[in-house]
């Protein structure tokens, strides 16, 4: 008799994620109140599936929301490199033009854009308004319809700029 255990997903991380990796991601999503445990699960997922871009997204979000900005930044750069390699475009955001498939939700291009948005947010947290603005300006060219929601970060940047003036 073949028994299948169905686990309710807390978060949908994407399609085509191997079941064992999705289980680690789901367990980490359910452990947000225990940073060390969630980090352990996500690092295990990264070791076991280093090409799965949703693992990087979950990991940099965990680090960022727990105040580990430097670690979040490191993982964002890893995500940018992986997504660029998978998508066949340059990893340096300042050299990327609108040549990738940004529209497909589970594409490397979309993961790249989300990682850029995260990097802009990290730059704001680091009080690097100029760095964040440069990324956000480039994101506007790559994603003119704002599919990834960078306008939220852009509004925060404008607000911070107004406060500092």
PDB file of N, CA and C in Angstrom, residues 50-150:
ATOM      1  N   UNK A  50      21.076  23.893  -4.635  1.00  0.00           N
ATOM      2  CA  UNK A  50      21.682  25.220  -4.821  1.00  0.00           C
ATOM      3  C   UNK A  50      21.180  25.986  -6.045  1.00  0.00           C
ATOM      4  N   UNK A  51      20.448  25.333  -6.928  1.00  0.00           N
ATOM      5  CA  UNK A  51      19.925  26.030  -8.110  1.00  0.00           C
ATOM      6  C   UNK A  51      18.474  26.486  -7.935  1.00  0.00           C
ATOM      7  N   UNK A  52      17.857  26.164  -6.816  1.00  0.00           N
ATOM      8  CA  UNK A  52      16.463  26.547  -6.578  1.00  0.00           C
ATOM      9  C   UNK A  52      16.396  27.987  -6.074  1.00  0.00           C
ATOM     10  N   UNK A  53      16.001  28.903  -6.937  1.00  0.00           N
ATOM     11  CA  UNK A  53      15.979  30.319  -6.610  1.00  0.00           C
ATOM     12  C   UNK A  53      15.044  30.674  -5.440  1.00  0.00           C
ATOM     13  N   UNK A  54      13.898  30.003  -5.269  1.00  0.00           N
ATOM     14  CA  UNK A  54      13.041  30.346  -4.132  1.00  0.00           C
ATOM     15  C   UNK A  54      13.724  30.140  -2.766  1.00  0.00           C
ATOM     16  N   UNK A  55      14.697  29.254  -2.718  1.00  0.00           N
ATOM     17  CA  UNK A  55      15.432  29.046  -1.461  1.00  0.00           C
ATOM     18  C   UNK A  55      16.189  30.322  -1.094  1.00  0.00           C
ATOM     19  N   UNK A  56      16.807  30.950  -2.083  1.00  0.00           N
ATOM     20  CA  UNK A  56      17.551  32.187  -1.835  1.00  0.00           C
ATOM     21  C   UNK A  56      16.617  33.302  -1.386  1.00  0.00           C
ATOM     22  N   UNK A  57      15.456  33.393  -2.021  1.00  0.00           N
ATOM     23  CA  UNK A  57      14.478  34.412  -1.645  1.00  0.00           C
ATOM     24  C   UNK A  57      14.050  34.224  -0.195  1.00  0.00           C
ATOM     25  N   UNK A  58      13.727  33.008   0.178  1.00  0.00           N
ATOM     26  CA  UNK A  58      13.307  32.742   1.557  1.00  0.00           C
ATOM     27  C   UNK A  58      14.433  33.063   2.535  1.00  0.00           C
ATOM     28  N   UNK A  59      15.650  32.722   2.167  1.00  0.00           N
ATOM     29  CA  UNK A  59      16.789  32.946   3.055  1.00  0.00           C
ATOM     30  C   UNK A  59      17.091  34.432   3.212  1.00  0.00           C
ATOM     31  N   UNK A  60      17.105  35.201   2.115  1.00  0.00           N
ATOM     32  CA  UNK A  60      17.410  36.620   2.302  1.00  0.00           C
ATOM     33  C   UNK A  60      16.283  37.341   3.031  1.00  0.00           C
ATOM     34  N   UNK A  61      15.059  36.902   2.859  1.00  0.00           N
ATOM     35  CA  UNK A  61      13.965  37.510   3.623  1.00  0.00           C
ATOM     36  C   UNK A  61      14.092  37.196   5.106  1.00  0.00           C
ATOM     37  N   UNK A  62      14.437  35.965   5.427  1.00  0.00           N
ATOM     38  CA  UNK A  62      14.625  35.598   6.831  1.00  0.00           C
ATOM     39  C   UNK A  62      15.701  36.477   7.468  1.00  0.00           C
ATOM     40  N   UNK A  63      16.820  36.603   6.800  1.00  0.00           N
ATOM     41  CA  UNK A  63      17.911  37.420   7.333  1.00  0.00           C
ATOM     42  C   UNK A  63      17.491  38.885   7.460  1.00  0.00           C
ATOM     43  N   UNK A  64      16.884  39.412   6.426  1.00  0.00           N
ATOM     44  CA  UNK A  64      16.521  40.827   6.445  1.00  0.00           C
ATOM     45  C   UNK A  64      15.538  41.130   7.570  1.00  0.00           C
ATOM     46  N   UNK A  65      14.474  40.360   7.652  1.00  0.00           N
ATOM     47  CA  UNK A  65      13.432  40.641   8.637  1.00  0.00           C
ATOM     48  C   UNK A  65      13.885  40.371  10.073  1.00  0.00           C
ATOM     49  N   UNK A  66      15.017  39.712  10.224  1.00  0.00           N
ATOM     50  CA  UNK A  66      15.568  39.480  11.564  1.00  0.00           C
ATOM     51  C   UNK A  66      16.787  40.366  11.830  1.00  0.00           C
ATOM     52  N   UNK A  67      16.978  41.376  11.010  1.00  0.00           N
ATOM     53  CA  UNK A  67      18.006  42.373  11.260  1.00  0.00           C
ATOM     54  C   UNK A  67      19.412  41.990  10.851  1.00  0.00           C
ATOM     55  N   UNK A  68      19.559  40.931  10.076  1.00  0.00           N
ATOM     56  CA  UNK A  68      20.874  40.485   9.611  1.00  0.00           C
ATOM     57  C   UNK A  68      21.100  41.004   8.186  1.00  0.00           C
ATOM     58  N   UNK A  69      21.240  42.321   8.084  1.00  0.00           N
ATOM     59  CA  UNK A  69      21.297  42.976   6.780  1.00  0.00           C
ATOM     60  C   UNK A  69      22.477  42.506   5.939  1.00  0.00           C
ATOM     61  N   UNK A  70      23.642  42.339   6.561  1.00  0.00           N
ATOM     62  CA  UNK A  70      24.820  41.904   5.801  1.00  0.00           C
ATOM     63  C   UNK A  70      24.630  40.508   5.224  1.00  0.00           C
ATOM     64  N   UNK A  71      24.071  39.613   6.022  1.00  0.00           N
ATOM     65  CA  UNK A  71      23.808  38.259   5.526  1.00  0.00           C
ATOM     66  C   UNK A  71      22.760  38.287   4.417  1.00  0.00           C
ATOM     67  N   UNK A  72      21.739  39.122   4.597  1.00  0.00           N
ATOM     68  CA  UNK A  72      20.701  39.241   3.562  1.00  0.00           C
ATOM     69  C   UNK A  72      21.322  39.728   2.260  1.00  0.00           C
ATOM     70  N   UNK A  73      22.195  40.706   2.364  1.00  0.00           N
ATOM     71  CA  UNK A  73      22.854  41.242   1.177  1.00  0.00           C
ATOM     72  C   UNK A  73      23.689  40.164   0.476  1.00  0.00           C
ATOM     73  N   UNK A  74      24.430  39.386   1.241  1.00  0.00           N
ATOM     74  CA  UNK A  74      25.224  38.299   0.651  1.00  0.00           C
ATOM     75  C   UNK A  74      24.345  37.320  -0.123  1.00  0.00           C
ATOM     76  N   UNK A  75      23.218  36.957   0.462  1.00  0.00           N
ATOM     77  CA  UNK A  75      22.319  36.000  -0.191  1.00  0.00           C
ATOM     78  C   UNK A  75      21.655  36.632  -1.416  1.00  0.00           C
ATOM     79  N   UNK A  76      21.330  37.918  -1.356  1.00  0.00           N
ATOM     80  CA  UNK A  76      20.769  38.598  -2.523  1.00  0.00           C
ATOM     81  C   UNK A  76      21.760  38.529  -3.684  1.00  0.00           C
ATOM     82  N   UNK A  77      23.040  38.784  -3.407  1.00  0.00           N
ATOM     83  CA  UNK A  77      24.038  38.707  -4.475  1.00  0.00           C
ATOM     84  C   UNK A  77      24.149  37.288  -5.028  1.00  0.00           C
ATOM     85  N   UNK A  78      24.069  36.289  -4.158  1.00  0.00           N
ATOM     86  CA  UNK A  78      24.077  34.908  -4.644  1.00  0.00           C
ATOM     87  C   UNK A  78      22.866  34.653  -5.540  1.00  0.00           C
ATOM     88  N   UNK A  79      21.712  35.164  -5.131  1.00  0.00           N
ATOM     89  CA  UNK A  79      20.489  34.999  -5.901  1.00  0.00           C
ATOM     90  C   UNK A  79      20.607  35.686  -7.267  1.00  0.00           C
ATOM     91  N   UNK A  80      21.154  36.896  -7.282  1.00  0.00           N
ATOM     92  CA  UNK A  80      21.339  37.608  -8.552  1.00  0.00           C
ATOM     93  C   UNK A  80      22.240  36.818  -9.498  1.00  0.00           C
ATOM     94  N   UNK A  81      23.315  36.266  -8.964  1.00  0.00           N
ATOM     95  CA  UNK A  81      24.236  35.475  -9.795  1.00  0.00           C
ATOM     96  C   UNK A  81      23.554  34.227 -10.338  1.00  0.00           C
ATOM     97  N   UNK A  82      22.852  33.508  -9.461  1.00  0.00           N
ATOM     98  CA  UNK A  82      22.173  32.272  -9.892  1.00  0.00           C
ATOM     99  C   UNK A  82      21.100  32.570 -10.932  1.00  0.00           C
ATOM    100  N   UNK A  83      20.274  33.594 -10.665  1.00  0.00           N
ATOM    101  CA  UNK A  83      19.191  33.929 -11.595  1.00  0.00           C
ATOM    102  C   UNK A  83      19.750  34.374 -12.942  1.00  0.00           C
ATOM    103  N   UNK A  84      20.810  35.179 -12.920  1.00  0.00           N
ATOM    104  CA  UNK A  84      21.415  35.645 -14.170  1.00  0.00           C
ATOM    105  C   UNK A  84      21.978  34.481 -14.965  1.00  0.00           C
ATOM    106  N   UNK A  85      22.644  33.571 -14.284  1.00  0.00           N
ATOM    107  CA  UNK A  85      23.208  32.404 -14.972  1.00  0.00           C
ATOM    108  C   UNK A  85      22.085  31.566 -15.588  1.00  0.00           C
ATOM    109  N   UNK A  86      21.024  31.326 -14.812  1.00  0.00           N
ATOM    110  CA  UNK A  86      19.909  30.524 -15.319  1.00  0.00           C
ATOM    111  C   UNK A  86      19.155  31.236 -16.432  1.00  0.00           C
ATOM    112  N   UNK A  87      19.073  32.551 -16.350  1.00  0.00           N
ATOM    113  CA  UNK A  87      18.317  33.319 -17.342  1.00  0.00           C
ATOM    114  C   UNK A  87      19.132  33.732 -18.555  1.00  0.00           C
ATOM    115  N   UNK A  88      20.445  33.565 -18.478  1.00  0.00           N
ATOM    116  CA  UNK A  88      21.296  33.899 -19.605  1.00  0.00           C
ATOM    117  C   UNK A  88      21.519  35.389 -19.796  1.00  0.00           C
ATOM    118  N   UNK A  89      21.552  36.151 -18.698  1.00  0.00           N
ATOM    119  CA  UNK A  89      21.832  37.572 -18.804  1.00  0.00           C
ATOM    120  C   UNK A  89      22.891  37.949 -17.768  1.00  0.00           C
ATOM    121  N   UNK A  90      23.369  39.169 -17.821  1.00  0.00           N
ATOM    122  CA  UNK A  90      24.459  39.628 -16.968  1.00  0.00           C
ATOM    123  C   UNK A  90      23.998  39.742 -15.517  1.00  0.00           C
ATOM    124  N   UNK A  91      24.851  39.347 -14.594  1.00  0.00           N
ATOM    125  CA  UNK A  91      24.487  39.417 -13.175  1.00  0.00           C
ATOM    126  C   UNK A  91      24.542  40.848 -12.640  1.00  0.00           C
ATOM    127  N   UNK A  92      25.326  41.721 -13.270  1.00  0.00           N
ATOM    128  CA  UNK A  92      25.461  43.103 -12.825  1.00  0.00           C
ATOM    129  C   UNK A  92      24.230  43.882 -13.281  1.00  0.00           C
ATOM    130  N   UNK A  93      23.399  44.265 -12.330  1.00  0.00           N
ATOM    131  CA  UNK A  93      22.123  44.893 -12.651  1.00  0.00           C
ATOM    132  C   UNK A  93      22.282  46.135 -13.530  1.00  0.00           C
ATOM    133  N   UNK A  94      23.396  46.852 -13.388  1.00  0.00           N
ATOM    134  CA  UNK A  94      23.567  48.069 -14.177  1.00  0.00           C
ATOM    135  C   UNK A  94      23.825  47.770 -15.652  1.00  0.00           C
ATOM    136  N   UNK A  95      24.133  46.517 -15.970  1.00  0.00           N
ATOM    137  CA  UNK A  95      24.399  46.131 -17.356  1.00  0.00           C
ATOM    138  C   UNK A  95      23.248  45.336 -17.985  1.00  0.00           C
ATOM    139  N   UNK A  96      22.207  45.084 -17.221  1.00  0.00           N
ATOM    140  CA  UNK A  96      21.087  44.282 -17.716  1.00  0.00           C
ATOM    141  C   UNK A  96      20.081  45.188 -18.408  1.00  0.00           C
ATOM    142  N   UNK A  97      19.673  44.764 -19.564  1.00  0.00           N
ATOM    143  CA  UNK A  97      18.616  45.464 -20.296  1.00  0.00           C
ATOM    144  C   UNK A  97      17.384  44.574 -20.315  1.00  0.00           C
ATOM    145  N   UNK A  98      16.299  45.068 -20.835  1.00  0.00           N
ATOM    146  CA  UNK A  98      15.028  44.341 -20.821  1.00  0.00           C
ATOM    147  C   UNK A  98      15.023  43.211 -21.852  1.00  0.00           C
ATOM    148  N   UNK A  99      15.960  42.288 -21.723  1.00  0.00           N
ATOM    149  CA  UNK A  99      16.057  41.190 -22.677  1.00  0.00           C
ATOM    150  C   UNK A  99      15.543  39.880 -22.093  1.00  0.00           C
ATOM    151  N   UNK A 100      15.400  39.831 -20.801  1.00  0.00           N
ATOM    152  CA  UNK A 100      14.997  38.585 -20.143  1.00  0.00           C
ATOM    153  C   UNK A 100      13.466  38.474 -20.104  1.00  0.00           C
ATOM    154  N   UNK A 101      12.987  37.281 -19.765  1.00  0.00           N
ATOM    155  CA  UNK A 101      11.552  37.059 -19.622  1.00  0.00           C
ATOM    156  C   UNK A 101      11.162  37.463 -18.203  1.00  0.00           C
ATOM    157  N   UNK A 102      10.794  38.728 -18.046  1.00  0.00           N
ATOM    158  CA  UNK A 102      10.420  39.224 -16.722  1.00  0.00           C
ATOM    159  C   UNK A 102       8.977  38.848 -16.376  1.00  0.00           C
ATOM    160  N   UNK A 103       8.166  38.523 -17.371  1.00  0.00           N
ATOM    161  CA  UNK A 103       6.737  38.326 -17.148  1.00  0.00           C
ATOM    162  C   UNK A 103       6.400  36.994 -16.478  1.00  0.00           C
ATOM    163  N   UNK A 104       7.155  35.970 -16.750  1.00  0.00           N
ATOM    164  CA  UNK A 104       6.853  34.632 -16.221  1.00  0.00           C
ATOM    165  C   UNK A 104       7.140  34.601 -14.721  1.00  0.00           C
ATOM    166  N   UNK A 105       6.122  34.335 -13.893  1.00  0.00           N
ATOM    167  CA  UNK A 105       6.296  34.394 -12.432  1.00  0.00           C
ATOM    168  C   UNK A 105       7.410  33.513 -11.862  1.00  0.00           C
ATOM    169  N   UNK A 106       7.618  32.337 -12.398  1.00  0.00           N
ATOM    170  CA  UNK A 106       8.626  31.431 -11.837  1.00  0.00           C
ATOM    171  C   UNK A 106       9.923  31.438 -12.640  1.00  0.00           C
ATOM    172  N   UNK A 107      10.129  32.479 -13.433  1.00  0.00           N
ATOM    173  CA  UNK A 107      11.317  32.539 -14.279  1.00  0.00           C
ATOM    174  C   UNK A 107      12.523  33.090 -13.516  1.00  0.00           C
ATOM    175  N   UNK A 108      13.716  32.773 -13.979  1.00  0.00           N
ATOM    176  CA  UNK A 108      14.918  33.389 -13.407  1.00  0.00           C
ATOM    177  C   UNK A 108      14.883  34.916 -13.515  1.00  0.00           C
ATOM    178  N   UNK A 109      14.282  35.439 -14.599  1.00  0.00           N
ATOM    179  CA  UNK A 109      14.175  36.884 -14.753  1.00  0.00           C
ATOM    180  C   UNK A 109      13.374  37.518 -13.634  1.00  0.00           C
ATOM    181  N   UNK A 110      12.266  36.906 -13.294  1.00  0.00           N
ATOM    182  CA  UNK A 110      11.428  37.449 -12.206  1.00  0.00           C
ATOM    183  C   UNK A 110      12.158  37.350 -10.874  1.00  0.00           C
ATOM    184  N   UNK A 111      12.844  36.240 -10.635  1.00  0.00           N
ATOM    185  CA  UNK A 111      13.628  36.102  -9.400  1.00  0.00           C
ATOM    186  C   UNK A 111      14.705  37.178  -9.323  1.00  0.00           C
ATOM    187  N   UNK A 112      15.294  37.476 -10.477  1.00  0.00           N
ATOM    188  CA  UNK A 112      16.317  38.517 -10.555  1.00  0.00           C
ATOM    189  C   UNK A 112      15.731  39.872 -10.150  1.00  0.00           C
ATOM    190  N   UNK A 113      14.569  40.208 -10.719  1.00  0.00           N
ATOM    191  CA  UNK A 113      13.935  41.481 -10.397  1.00  0.00           C
ATOM    192  C   UNK A 113      13.584  41.567  -8.910  1.00  0.00           C
ATOM    193  N   UNK A 114      13.046  40.494  -8.351  1.00  0.00           N
ATOM    194  CA  UNK A 114      12.719  40.496  -6.920  1.00  0.00           C
ATOM    195  C   UNK A 114      13.983  40.673  -6.074  1.00  0.00           C
ATOM    196  N   UNK A 115      15.061  40.056  -6.506  1.00  0.00           N
ATOM    197  CA  UNK A 115      16.320  40.202  -5.766  1.00  0.00           C
ATOM    198  C   UNK A 115      16.832  41.632  -5.853  1.00  0.00           C
ATOM    199  N   UNK A 116      16.675  42.259  -7.008  1.00  0.00           N
ATOM    200  CA  UNK A 116      17.061  43.667  -7.134  1.00  0.00           C
ATOM    201  C   UNK A 116      16.221  44.551  -6.220  1.00  0.00           C
ATOM    202  N   UNK A 117      14.947  44.273  -6.161  1.00  0.00           N
ATOM    203  CA  UNK A 117      14.064  45.030  -5.266  1.00  0.00           C
ATOM    204  C   UNK A 117      14.530  44.859  -3.827  1.00  0.00           C
ATOM    205  N   UNK A 118      14.883  43.641  -3.461  1.00  0.00           N
ATOM    206  CA  UNK A 118      15.388  43.385  -2.102  1.00  0.00           C
ATOM    207  C   UNK A 118      16.688  44.146  -1.854  1.00  0.00           C
ATOM    208  N   UNK A 119      17.558  44.190  -2.856  1.00  0.00           N
ATOM    209  CA  UNK A 119      18.813  44.913  -2.708  1.00  0.00           C
ATOM    210  C   UNK A 119      18.566  46.408  -2.507  1.00  0.00           C
ATOM    211  N   UNK A 120      17.598  46.959  -3.215  1.00  0.00           N
ATOM    212  CA  UNK A 120      17.249  48.374  -3.022  1.00  0.00           C
ATOM    213  C   UNK A 120      16.763  48.613  -1.596  1.00  0.00           C
ATOM    214  N   UNK A 121      15.948  47.705  -1.096  1.00  0.00           N
ATOM    215  CA  UNK A 121      15.428  47.821   0.272  1.00  0.00           C
ATOM    216  C   UNK A 121      16.575  47.720   1.289  1.00  0.00           C
ATOM    217  N   UNK A 122      17.505  46.816   1.035  1.00  0.00           N
ATOM    218  CA  UNK A 122      18.676  46.684   1.900  1.00  0.00           C
ATOM    219  C   UNK A 122      19.490  47.978   1.884  1.00  0.00           C
ATOM    220  N   UNK A 123      19.666  48.568   0.702  1.00  0.00           N
ATOM    221  CA  UNK A 123      20.408  49.831   0.594  1.00  0.00           C
ATOM    222  C   UNK A 123      19.735  50.919   1.436  1.00  0.00           C
ATOM    223  N   UNK A 124      18.407  50.940   1.442  1.00  0.00           N
ATOM    224  CA  UNK A 124      17.700  51.903   2.284  1.00  0.00           C
ATOM    225  C   UNK A 124      17.986  51.647   3.760  1.00  0.00           C
ATOM    226  N   UNK A 125      17.965  50.398   4.145  1.00  0.00           N
ATOM    227  CA  UNK A 125      18.243  50.042   5.542  1.00  0.00           C
ATOM    228  C   UNK A 125      19.671  50.421   5.926  1.00  0.00           C
ATOM    229  N   UNK A 126      20.570  50.419   4.949  1.00  0.00           N
ATOM    230  CA  UNK A 126      21.972  50.790   5.182  1.00  0.00           C
ATOM    231  C   UNK A 126      22.187  52.301   5.068  1.00  0.00           C
ATOM    232  N   UNK A 127      21.101  53.062   4.961  1.00  0.00           N
ATOM    233  CA  UNK A 127      21.159  54.521   4.785  1.00  0.00           C
ATOM    234  C   UNK A 127      21.916  54.921   3.520  1.00  0.00           C
ATOM    235  N   UNK A 128      21.820  54.095   2.492  1.00  0.00           N
ATOM    236  CA  UNK A 128      22.452  54.376   1.209  1.00  0.00           C
ATOM    237  C   UNK A 128      21.347  54.722   0.211  1.00  0.00           C
ATOM    238  N   UNK A 129      20.821  55.930   0.364  1.00  0.00           N
ATOM    239  CA  UNK A 129      19.709  56.377  -0.462  1.00  0.00           C
ATOM    240  C   UNK A 129      20.099  56.467  -1.935  1.00  0.00           C
ATOM    241  N   UNK A 130      21.305  56.921  -2.206  1.00  0.00           N
ATOM    242  CA  UNK A 130      21.777  57.032  -3.592  1.00  0.00           C
ATOM    243  C   UNK A 130      21.860  55.650  -4.242  1.00  0.00           C
ATOM    244  N   UNK A 131      22.405  54.660  -3.514  1.00  0.00           N
ATOM    245  CA  UNK A 131      22.495  53.300  -4.038  1.00  0.00           C
ATOM    246  C   UNK A 131      21.125  52.706  -4.308  1.00  0.00           C
ATOM    247  N   UNK A 132      20.189  52.927  -3.377  1.00  0.00           N
ATOM    248  CA  UNK A 132      18.829  52.421  -3.555  1.00  0.00           C
ATOM    249  C   UNK A 132      18.162  53.080  -4.751  1.00  0.00           C
ATOM    250  N   UNK A 133      18.345  54.383  -4.892  1.00  0.00           N
ATOM    251  CA  UNK A 133      17.716  55.106  -5.996  1.00  0.00           C
ATOM    252  C   UNK A 133      18.227  54.633  -7.349  1.00  0.00           C
ATOM    253  N   UNK A 134      19.526  54.351  -7.445  1.00  0.00           N
ATOM    254  CA  UNK A 134      20.082  53.849  -8.700  1.00  0.00           C
ATOM    255  C   UNK A 134      19.473  52.517  -9.098  1.00  0.00           C
ATOM    256  N   UNK A 135      19.318  51.644  -8.125  1.00  0.00           N
ATOM    257  CA  UNK A 135      18.704  50.336  -8.386  1.00  0.00           C
ATOM    258  C   UNK A 135      17.240  50.514  -8.781  1.00  0.00           C
ATOM    259  N   UNK A 136      16.529  51.358  -8.049  1.00  0.00           N
ATOM    260  CA  UNK A 136      15.107  51.573  -8.324  1.00  0.00           C
ATOM    261  C   UNK A 136      14.882  52.214  -9.691  1.00  0.00           C
ATOM    262  N   UNK A 137      15.766  53.130 -10.087  1.00  0.00           N
ATOM    263  CA  UNK A 137      15.659  53.725 -11.423  1.00  0.00           C
ATOM    264  C   UNK A 137      15.840  52.665 -12.499  1.00  0.00           C
ATOM    265  N   UNK A 138      16.799  51.781 -12.295  1.00  0.00           N
ATOM    266  CA  UNK A 138      17.028  50.719 -13.287  1.00  0.00           C
ATOM    267  C   UNK A 138      15.863  49.727 -13.294  1.00  0.00           C
ATOM    268  N   UNK A 139      15.330  49.444 -12.125  1.00  0.00           N
ATOM    269  CA  UNK A 139      14.165  48.553 -12.056  1.00  0.00           C
ATOM    270  C   UNK A 139      12.989  49.142 -12.831  1.00  0.00           C
ATOM    271  N   UNK A 140      12.836  50.447 -12.781  1.00  0.00           N
ATOM    272  CA  UNK A 140      11.733  51.084 -13.517  1.00  0.00           C
ATOM    273  C   UNK A 140      11.890  50.845 -15.017  1.00  0.00           C
ATOM    274  N   UNK A 141      13.130  50.847 -15.510  1.00  0.00           N
ATOM    275  CA  UNK A 141      13.367  50.582 -16.933  1.00  0.00           C
ATOM    276  C   UNK A 141      13.134  49.107 -17.268  1.00  0.00           C
ATOM    277  N   UNK A 142      13.548  48.218 -16.378  1.00  0.00           N
ATOM    278  CA  UNK A 142      13.385  46.785 -16.625  1.00  0.00           C
ATOM    279  C   UNK A 142      11.938  46.331 -16.447  1.00  0.00           C
ATOM    280  N   UNK A 143      11.232  46.964 -15.533  1.00  0.00           N
ATOM    281  CA  UNK A 143       9.876  46.548 -15.160  1.00  0.00           C
ATOM    282  C   UNK A 143       8.966  47.783 -15.140  1.00  0.00           C
ATOM    283  N   UNK A 144       8.689  48.371 -16.319  1.00  0.00           N
ATOM    284  CA  UNK A 144       7.927  49.630 -16.355  1.00  0.00           C
ATOM    285  C   UNK A 144       6.498  49.511 -15.832  1.00  0.00           C
ATOM    286  N   UNK A 145       5.920  48.317 -15.851  1.00  0.00           N
ATOM    287  CA  UNK A 145       4.561  48.152 -15.322  1.00  0.00           C
ATOM    288  C   UNK A 145       4.570  47.773 -13.846  1.00  0.00           C
ATOM    289  N   UNK A 146       5.752  47.701 -13.256  1.00  0.00           N
ATOM    290  CA  UNK A 146       5.942  47.413 -11.823  1.00  0.00           C
ATOM    291  C   UNK A 146       5.264  46.115 -11.377  1.00  0.00           C
ATOM    292  N   UNK A 147       5.520  45.073 -12.123  1.00  0.00           N
ATOM    293  CA  UNK A 147       4.979  43.759 -11.792  1.00  0.00           C
ATOM    294  C   UNK A 147       5.454  43.299 -10.409  1.00  0.00           C
ATOM    295  N   UNK A 148       6.675  43.652 -10.039  1.00  0.00           N
ATOM    296  CA  UNK A 148       7.234  43.158  -8.772  1.00  0.00           C
ATOM    297  C   UNK A 148       6.952  44.064  -7.575  1.00  0.00           C
ATOM    298  N   UNK A 149       6.330  45.202  -7.803  1.00  0.00           N
ATOM    299  CA  UNK A 149       5.969  46.071  -6.682  1.00  0.00           C
ATOM    300  C   UNK A 149       7.100  46.929  -6.143  1.00  0.00           C
ATOM    301  N   UNK A 150       8.018  47.324  -6.996  1.00  0.00           N
ATOM    302  CA  UNK A 150       9.131  48.170  -6.555  1.00  0.00           C
ATOM    303  C   UNK A 150       8.671  49.578  -6.183  1.00  0.00           C
TER     304      UNK A 150
END
